[in-house]
Amino acid sequence: MWLSIDPRSAKPVYQQVVDGVKEAVAKGLLGHGDRMPSVRELAAEMTINHNTVARAYQELERDHIIEVVRGHGTFIAASRPRPDHEDRVRELSGRIRELLIEAHHLQLTDQDLLNLFRSTAEEWHRERRRVQR
Amino acid sequence: MWLSIDPRSAKPVYQQVVDGVKEAVAKGLLGHGDRMPSVRELAAEMTINHNTVARAYQELERDHIIEVVRGHGTFIAASRPRPDHEDRVRELSGRIRELLIEAHHLQLTDQDLLNLFRSTAEEWHRERRRVQR
Amino acid sequence: MWLSIDPRSAKPVYQQVVDGVKEAVAKGLLGHGDRMPSVRELAAEMTINHNTVARAYQELERDHIIEVVRGHGTFIAASRPRPDHEDRVRELSGRIRELLIEAHHLQLTDQDLLNLFRSTAEEWHRERRRVQR
Amino acid sequence: MWLSIDPRSAKPVYQQVVDGVKEAVAKGLLGHGDRMPSVRELAAEMTINHNTVARAYQELERDHIIEVVRGHGTFIAASRPRPDHEDRVRELSGRIRELLIEAHHLQLTDQDLLNLFRSTAEEWHRERRRVQR
DNA sequence: GTGGTCTAGACCACC
DNA sequence: GTGGTCTAGACCACC
């Protein structure tokens, strides 16, 4: 299964579902046109409440990650440039800013953080390649 | 003032205070030995409750960002290595991983993200230098 | 009930809750996976404010004694090694040092104190065995 | 000087003075008949408030560690068996009990704690011998 | 129903 | 004057 839920995490369960789907898509485990499990199927498989899954799907639809086709089911959407692209890049930049502050308090230099960035990216791509085989 | 509070933000007010102090320290606006406003002063200035400020100060003391001198006031602590340093670096790596996923959905390449990282860091340091003068 | 609160004690109420839970876990009255009373239940039972219990639970969660499952309840966590283990052992050593000084003023020899240590430990384990049955 | 004060400590300053005097006596740095600095002298030397020292001296007098001779000064008292000896031993036992609980959560066995006790006692006596020479 | 946050106002220990 | 604790009561997100 491309999703795992930790009910003890501080991250809300619905957010874990949203992030899990986004991660699976980014890894290529789910791609354009793939059928998603129904809200109730996924809820049963993860042993979580179906309302929680429904909320996650709503969020994913708003983000154009999935598409709901009435009477047919839910599918992974085609990835395409988003109208609010600039806003999102700005938001990403804000999160990088937070990393810089956190790194400062961990007494990491920018170079340390850059190295951590590089090694995390490499690890991430290794993982991607592994799951796709 | 080195702090601003947005009562409509999704981020809890006490967390905004914590993050605001950490940012001011990282920028060099506050440094070792500087006196912090008293709990009640800061509460009045930000028009928030003194309990909210007290909670933020307690969190900052636990994180060794500030030091409380009973009956005298609160001061910025000397920065020093933390015992759970490795845990925190791992957590930082997790947040970088989330950025990589988000970047994928924005159709940014790793190189794009690296460039964003670099420009954000530059901007951050420009800001730091500006406020320190 | 595995907890009792003395409102006249010099020890803060929230700290009494924290220590009471830690003692119950050490005694085996509470173990991994056991459900804790909800914040409001415990507050009602002890006739203290729910905020006070909430503060204690937050402290216990930070110490990895309990785990909060959002919207479901609070459970005793599995015990596991802590990253700041060495700091805590050093702190324990400091407390032993204080006992040695106190013992000196009570004109107890080190051997007396060692004997007191042994008899207290035996009594503690007897109590543990009794409550577990 | 046989006393050092850390204003940043969580321990109240007056308590640090009390404990510091008790430690100096236990180490043999101060002994029966030795003259204590006056409240104002000690306050000046430690750069703390004289009311704080006065409170510490009151506590030390109540504990029969020091004796105030009107018009002459303050002196270290002769150590002698105390009427509430049993109460104090019971209190000591309570503190040992707390150590046992803390040790449990640090996953130390009773034997580990006993070893820590022994090594702390050895270190303490080494320190005593060193300062007495 | 679960815990998390916040305000308002009180009282306390410490310095 | 400083921070720490507690109550009472409200509102919120999550499940």
XYZ file of C-alpha atoms (C1' of nucleotides) in Angstrom:
562
model
C 0.000 0.000 0.000
C 1.250 3.499 -0.860
C -0.245 4.997 2.303
C 0.444 4.595 5.995
C -1.281 6.391 8.859
C 0.093 7.071 12.312
C -2.813 7.916 14.607
C -0.326 9.053 17.283
C 1.261 11.668 15.071
C 0.707 15.330 15.874
C -0.271 15.722 12.206
C -4.055 15.376 11.793
C -5.096 12.120 10.143
C -6.829 13.846 7.189
C -3.609 15.760 6.540
C -1.632 12.529 6.578
C -3.966 11.189 3.873
C -3.560 14.345 1.769
C 0.234 14.313 2.142
C 0.382 10.554 1.559
C -1.443 10.844 -1.765
C 0.744 13.777 -2.839
C 3.847 11.776 -1.932
C 2.641 8.701 -3.835
C 1.996 10.851 -6.904
C 5.393 12.544 -6.610
C 7.010 9.119 -6.364
C 5.139 7.892 -9.440
C 3.271 5.224 -7.466
C 0.049 6.909 -8.569
C -0.262 8.580 -11.966
C -2.722 10.385 -14.243
C -5.878 8.336 -14.708
C -5.233 5.855 -11.906
C -8.371 4.993 -9.989
C -8.367 5.894 -6.308
C -10.032 3.617 -3.755
C -13.470 4.872 -2.754
C -13.752 6.900 0.424
C -15.195 3.903 2.281
C -12.665 1.434 0.866
C -9.711 3.569 1.913
C -11.283 4.228 5.314
C -11.759 0.481 5.875
C -8.226 -0.361 4.724
C -6.630 2.290 6.960
C -9.126 1.668 9.777
C -9.921 5.358 10.025
C -13.235 7.208 9.896
C -14.747 7.664 6.408
C -15.470 11.318 7.175
C -11.742 11.791 7.608
C -11.023 10.322 4.171
C -13.842 12.364 2.632
C -12.316 15.537 3.999
C -8.904 14.575 2.611
C -10.387 13.863 -0.849
C -12.118 17.263 -0.844
C -8.811 18.919 -0.132
C -7.051 16.888 -2.838
C -9.763 17.796 -5.348
C -9.423 21.487 -4.512
C -5.699 21.107 -5.162
C -6.395 19.381 -8.510
C -4.486 16.283 -7.430
C -7.557 14.090 -7.923
C -10.757 14.384 -9.966
C -14.133 13.078 -8.974
C -16.212 11.757 -11.886
C -19.800 11.387 -10.681
C -21.006 7.847 -10.920
C -17.614 6.554 -12.024
C -15.199 7.154 -9.180
C -12.157 9.177 -8.240
C -9.017 9.421 -10.359
C -5.587 10.977 -10.258
C -5.689 14.213 -12.262
C -3.205 15.228 -14.931
C -0.540 17.450 -13.428
C -0.682 20.880 -15.003
C 0.522 24.387 -14.282
C -1.635 26.048 -11.655
C -3.022 29.585 -11.890
C -1.794 30.403 -8.374
C 1.695 29.107 -9.151
C 3.396 32.273 -7.931
C 1.545 32.273 -4.613
C 2.627 28.721 -3.999
C 6.257 29.386 -4.808
C 6.129 32.316 -2.397
C 4.683 30.016 0.255
C 7.471 27.509 -0.460
C 9.993 30.310 -0.012
C 8.392 31.091 3.368
C 8.912 27.513 4.453
C 12.549 27.648 3.362
C 12.880 30.798 5.460
C 11.635 28.847 8.502
C 14.255 26.173 7.804
C 16.958 28.850 7.800
C 15.833 30.107 11.215
C 15.658 26.581 12.616
C 19.107 25.813 11.164
C 20.512 28.927 12.845
C 19.317 27.689 16.244
C 20.842 24.272 15.546
C 24.092 26.128 14.848
C 24.141 24.839 11.283
C 25.718 27.075 8.657
C 23.945 27.725 5.359
C 26.420 25.306 3.839
C 25.436 22.604 6.365
C 21.793 23.183 5.484
C 22.599 23.061 1.768
C 24.398 19.763 2.299
C 21.431 18.427 4.270
C 19.213 19.574 1.423
C 21.371 17.726 -1.126
C 21.591 14.492 0.858
C 17.845 14.528 1.581
C 17.104 15.075 -2.121
C 19.397 12.195 -3.098
C 17.775 9.906 -0.551
C 14.351 10.934 -1.798
C 15.220 10.127 -5.410
C 16.789 6.797 -4.454
C 13.537 5.937 -2.706
C 11.551 7.016 -5.759
C 13.567 4.832 -8.089
C 13.282 1.877 -5.752
C 9.488 1.936 -5.454
C 8.967 2.441 -9.175
C 10.763 -0.755 -10.155
C 9.118 46.206 17.406
C 10.633 42.855 16.417
C 7.328 41.006 16.866
C 3.964 41.071 15.155
C 0.928 38.944 15.932
C -1.841 37.994 13.541
C -4.843 36.904 15.624
C -6.533 35.486 12.496
C -3.645 33.206 11.606
C -4.118 29.447 11.869
C -0.875 29.390 13.868
C -1.629 29.658 17.616
C -0.768 33.014 19.137
C 1.703 31.556 21.652
C 3.483 29.793 18.751
C 3.683 33.081 16.855
C 5.409 34.587 19.884
C 7.838 31.647 20.102
C 8.650 31.769 16.376
C 8.886 35.563 16.447
C 11.493 35.499 19.208
C 13.459 32.738 17.453
C 13.426 34.762 14.242
C 14.547 37.941 16.026
C 17.422 35.999 17.625
C 18.408 34.412 14.305
C 18.404 37.889 12.744
C 20.566 39.267 15.526
C 17.875 41.740 16.654
C 18.030 40.027 20.030
C 21.294 38.658 21.385
C 22.789 36.994 24.441
C 22.018 38.972 27.585
C 19.385 41.252 26.046
C 16.444 41.863 28.313
C 13.058 40.695 27.084
C 9.932 42.714 27.830
C 8.155 41.325 30.908
C 5.307 38.907 30.349
C 2.778 41.617 31.127
C 4.516 44.312 29.093
C 4.623 42.184 25.968
C 1.026 41.079 26.554
C -0.092 44.707 26.769
C 1.920 45.757 23.719
C 0.580 42.890 21.574
C -2.901 43.172 23.157
C -2.918 39.479 24.019
C -3.381 37.770 27.368
C -0.457 37.547 29.779
C -1.025 33.788 30.121
C -0.418 33.409 26.393
C 2.905 35.245 26.648
C 3.827 33.251 29.767
C 3.233 30.018 27.890
C 5.426 31.197 25.005
C 8.202 32.228 27.426
C 8.062 28.841 29.138
C 8.433 27.112 25.770
C 11.349 29.384 24.884
C 13.004 28.639 28.210
C 12.645 24.902 27.670
C 14.303 25.403 24.280
C 17.151 27.353 25.952
C 16.412 30.446 23.865
C 15.730 32.591 26.936
C 16.628 32.452 30.619
C 14.375 33.546 33.450
C 15.961 35.298 36.416
C 13.351 35.107 39.167
C 11.997 38.431 40.243
C 14.284 40.272 37.831
C 13.218 39.495 34.320
C 13.859 37.410 31.245
C 16.976 37.483 29.088
C 18.204 35.995 25.828
C 20.378 32.947 26.572
C 23.729 32.101 25.043
C 23.197 29.702 22.150
C 24.620 26.286 22.807
C 24.405 22.778 21.301
C 21.319 20.774 22.280
C 21.353 17.164 23.502
C 18.702 16.127 20.970
C 20.586 17.734 18.094
C 20.380 14.624 15.897
C 16.610 14.288 16.362
C 16.164 17.871 15.312
C 18.345 17.540 12.239
C 16.317 14.466 11.257
C 13.134 16.490 11.686
C 14.641 19.219 9.499
C 15.375 16.588 6.871
C 11.720 15.517 7.019
C 10.638 19.073 6.324
C 13.012 19.264 3.361
C 11.441 16.058 2.059
C 8.030 17.744 2.182
C 9.434 20.646 0.189
C 10.658 18.219 -2.483
C 7.168 16.717 -2.786
C 5.538 20.139 -2.912
C 8.078 21.246 -5.537
C 7.213 18.222 -7.668
C 3.544 19.240 -7.686
C 4.538 22.751 -8.681
C 6.503 21.149 -11.537
C 9.728 22.579 -10.208
C 12.887 20.573 -10.820
C 15.336 19.946 -8.006
C 17.490 22.588 -9.626
C 14.601 25.085 -9.501
C 14.117 24.282 -5.822
C 17.834 24.623 -5.170
C 17.765 28.020 -6.865
C 14.752 29.027 -4.780
C 16.647 27.877 -1.720
C 19.647 29.995 -2.695
C 17.664 33.127 -3.473
C 15.609 32.785 -0.279
C 18.796 32.402 1.755
C 20.305 35.466 0.103
C 17.159 37.484 0.729
C 17.140 36.300 4.356
C 20.733 37.385 4.895
C 20.138 40.739 3.199
C 17.252 41.274 5.613
C 19.461 40.258 8.545
C 22.161 42.712 7.582
C 19.640 45.485 7.082
C 18.021 45.155 10.517
C 21.341 44.859 12.297
C 22.613 48.209 11.142
C -7.678 5.412 41.819
C -3.931 5.588 41.125
C -3.824 9.346 41.704
C -4.367 11.618 44.666
C -4.053 15.402 44.759
C -3.214 17.538 47.769
C -4.303 21.108 47.005
C -2.396 22.413 50.046
C 0.918 20.926 48.943
C 3.731 23.262 47.919
C 4.076 21.137 44.788
C 1.946 22.617 41.965
C -1.177 20.620 41.165
C -0.187 19.986 37.531
C 3.172 18.638 38.785
C 1.383 16.324 41.201
C -0.569 14.951 38.239
C 2.625 14.483 36.205
C 4.445 12.762 39.093
C 1.386 10.680 39.941
C 1.171 9.306 36.405
C 4.918 8.603 36.321
C 4.653 6.754 39.624
C 1.654 4.721 38.441
C 3.584 3.745 35.300
C 6.701 2.839 37.304
C 4.531 0.703 39.578
C 2.943 -1.033 36.606
C -0.540 0.243 37.464
C -0.559 1.864 34.045
C 1.146 0.224 31.086
C 1.743 0.633 27.365
C -1.546 1.102 25.511
C -3.689 1.718 28.582
C -6.268 4.433 28.074
C -5.993 7.474 30.329
C -9.103 9.239 31.586
C -9.946 12.200 29.360
C -8.743 15.619 30.442
C -12.233 16.533 31.601
C -12.950 13.216 33.294
C -9.776 13.382 35.365
C -10.419 17.042 36.153
C -13.915 16.193 37.423
C -12.693 13.216 39.451
C -9.898 15.204 41.118
C -12.073 18.334 41.329
C -9.420 20.430 39.637
C -9.645 22.553 36.519
C -9.455 20.905 33.090
C -6.728 23.337 32.063
C -4.559 22.050 34.873
C -4.984 18.460 33.693
C -4.381 19.515 30.089
C -1.115 21.136 31.095
C -0.035 17.976 32.917
C -0.936 15.815 29.905
C 1.062 18.084 27.604
C 4.092 17.763 29.865
C 3.670 13.992 29.971
C 3.419 13.873 26.185
C 6.610 15.917 25.819
C 8.274 13.398 28.125
C 6.964 10.507 25.972
C 5.073 9.011 28.912
C 1.718 9.299 27.133
C 0.530 9.614 23.534
C -2.407 11.663 22.388
C -4.595 10.285 19.602
C -6.564 13.261 18.323
C -10.259 12.997 18.879
C -9.899 9.555 20.442
C -8.107 9.893 23.720
C -4.814 9.573 25.520
C -2.797 6.409 26.036
C 0.299 5.277 27.908
C 3.264 5.225 25.496
C 5.842 2.479 25.116
C 8.903 3.335 27.172
C 11.937 4.078 25.067
C 15.389 5.617 25.502
C 15.502 9.424 25.485
C 17.947 11.530 23.458
C 18.939 13.567 26.528
C 19.560 10.439 28.605
C 23.006 11.589 29.767
C 21.736 14.970 30.931
C 19.075 13.271 32.989
C 21.475 10.833 34.593
C 23.707 13.784 35.482
C 20.702 15.499 37.056
C 19.957 12.307 39.003
C 23.551 12.317 40.251
C 23.055 15.901 41.436
C 20.046 14.814 43.451
C 22.046 11.989 45.017
C 24.692 14.563 45.941
C 22.028 16.552 47.807
C 21.019 13.400 49.665
C 24.636 12.917 50.770
C 24.775 16.443 52.175
C 21.422 16.039 53.921
C 22.580 12.693 55.336
C 25.704 14.364 56.736
C 23.575 16.866 58.652
C 21.463 14.021 60.003
C 24.742 12.462 61.177
C 24.153 9.447 58.981
C 27.189 7.683 57.575
C 27.355 6.722 53.917
C 26.660 3.186 55.043
C 23.505 4.374 56.891
C 22.369 6.139 53.722
C 23.140 3.064 51.633
C 21.062 0.984 54.025
C 18.236 3.514 53.827
C 18.512 3.337 50.065
C 18.274 -0.459 50.131
C 15.328 -0.589 52.533
C 13.457 2.127 50.597
C 14.017 0.234 47.344
C 12.763 -2.996 48.926
C 9.689 -1.231 50.307
C 9.064 0.329 46.893
C 9.234 -3.039 45.154
C 6.995 -4.651 47.762
C 4.458 -1.905 47.112
C 4.800 -2.451 43.361
C 4.173 -6.171 43.671
C 1.189 -5.584 45.939
C -0.635 -3.184 43.634
C 0.010 -5.318 40.562
C -1.753 -8.330 41.931
C 34.767 31.510 48.535
C 32.729 28.503 49.636
C 29.560 29.793 47.972
C 28.501 30.394 44.393
C 25.131 31.678 43.182
C 23.552 31.128 39.771
C 20.781 33.698 39.327
C 19.569 31.806 36.223
C 18.946 28.588 38.116
C 15.398 27.405 38.656
C 16.319 27.047 42.338
C 15.440 30.240 44.268
C 18.460 32.293 45.280
C 17.730 32.085 49.037
C 17.582 28.278 48.692
C 20.952 28.288 46.925
C 22.400 30.157 49.897
C 20.893 27.670 52.370
C 22.111 24.665 50.381
C 25.511 26.266 49.814
C 26.084 26.756 53.536
C 24.938 23.205 54.284
C 27.295 21.890 51.606
C 30.231 23.921 52.950
C 29.580 22.557 56.446
C 29.277 18.985 55.145
C 32.566 19.436 53.309
C 34.247 20.797 56.427
C 34.925 24.193 54.868
C 32.876 25.702 57.666
C 32.885 24.231 61.174
C 31.555 24.769 64.679
C 32.306 28.279 65.923
C 33.341 29.720 62.569
C 32.094 33.232 62.068
C 29.701 33.755 59.139
C 29.850 36.950 57.070
C 27.139 39.419 58.057
C 23.963 39.469 56.001
C 25.084 42.640 54.253
C 28.653 41.432 53.679
C 27.510 38.205 52.066
C 24.883 40.065 50.015
C 27.549 42.475 48.752
C 30.027 39.701 47.960
C 27.432 37.635 46.049
C 25.793 40.754 44.562
C 22.367 39.625 45.675
C 19.711 41.376 47.737
C 20.340 41.486 51.522
C 16.731 40.457 52.159
C 17.482 37.257 50.278
C 20.469 36.488 52.510
C 18.449 37.377 55.619
C 15.781 34.883 54.632
C 18.420 32.184 54.058
C 20.001 32.866 57.493
C 16.586 32.589 59.158
C 16.081 29.215 57.530
C 19.583 28.075 58.553
C 18.958 29.188 62.131
C 15.667 27.282 62.252
C 17.623 24.213 61.079
C 20.277 24.780 63.816
C 23.034 25.044 61.208
C 23.951 28.552 62.398
C 23.472 30.502 65.616
C 22.893 34.209 65.926
C 24.551 35.814 68.971
C 23.050 39.268 69.433
C 25.623 41.977 69.205
C 28.395 39.546 68.297
C 27.524 37.977 64.969
C 26.485 34.741 63.359
C 28.362 31.464 63.856
C 28.258 27.868 62.674
C 26.447 25.812 65.320
C 27.670 22.556 66.794
C 26.123 19.625 64.955
C 23.949 17.618 67.286
C 21.176 15.059 67.009
C 17.869 16.690 66.121
C 14.567 16.002 67.881
C 12.768 15.526 64.563
C 15.419 13.082 63.335
C 12.880 10.417 62.388
C 10.733 12.825 60.366
C 13.783 13.870 58.418
C 14.891 10.342 57.694
C 11.370 9.619 56.449
C 11.583 12.660 54.200
C 14.950 11.421 52.908
C 13.361 8.079 52.170
C 10.652 9.880 50.171
C 13.329 11.539 48.065
C 14.984 8.183 47.438
C 11.579 6.892 46.327
C 11.413 9.688 43.748
C 14.857 8.689 42.493
C 13.627 5.118 42.023
C 10.683 6.327 39.920
C 12.904 8.607 37.843
C 15.416 5.768 37.383
C 12.629 3.493 36.141
C 11.730 5.992 33.414
C 15.393 6.282 32.446
C 15.359 2.490 32.123
C 17.985 2.158 34.804
C 17.869 -0.968 36.960
C 18.141 -0.714 40.745
C 21.692 -1.967 40.320
C 22.442 0.878 37.861
C 21.050 3.352 40.371
C 23.068 1.781 43.172
C 26.200 2.087 41.044
C 25.360 5.716 40.307
C 24.882 6.218 44.028
C 28.291 4.702 44.759
C 30.174 6.672 42.118
C 28.472 9.926 43.148
C 29.404 9.279 46.797
C 33.032 8.578 45.839
C 33.204 11.741 43.747
C 31.674 13.710 46.625
C 34.254 12.456 49.112
C 37.131 13.081 46.696
C 35.890 16.653 46.412
C 35.656 16.936 50.208
C 39.194 15.746 50.721
C 40.486 18.086 48.030
C 38.946 21.250 49.521
C 40.008 20.406 53.071
C 43.692 20.304 52.291
C -16.538 13.342 22.649
C -11.451 14.346 22.320
C -7.645 17.603 23.331
C -5.870 22.628 22.251
C -6.113 27.522 22.781
C -7.359 31.810 24.671
C -9.191 35.394 27.828
C -10.063 37.486 32.313
C -9.012 37.763 36.676
C -7.146 36.055 40.966
C -3.418 34.760 44.190
C 1.312 33.437 45.137
C 6.619 33.152 45.741
C 10.588 35.531 44.938
C 13.573 39.614 44.860
C 7.825 44.432 39.864
C 8.926 39.612 38.137
C 7.190 35.137 36.507
C 4.158 30.856 37.959
C -0.186 28.740 38.897
C -4.994 28.123 38.985
C -9.981 28.650 38.029
C -13.976 29.519 35.113
C -15.708 29.668 30.980
C -15.527 30.117 26.010
C -14.521 28.568 21.265
C -12.152 25.578 18.030
C -10.269 21.511 15.124
C -10.458 16.836 14.691
C -12.716 12.348 14.577
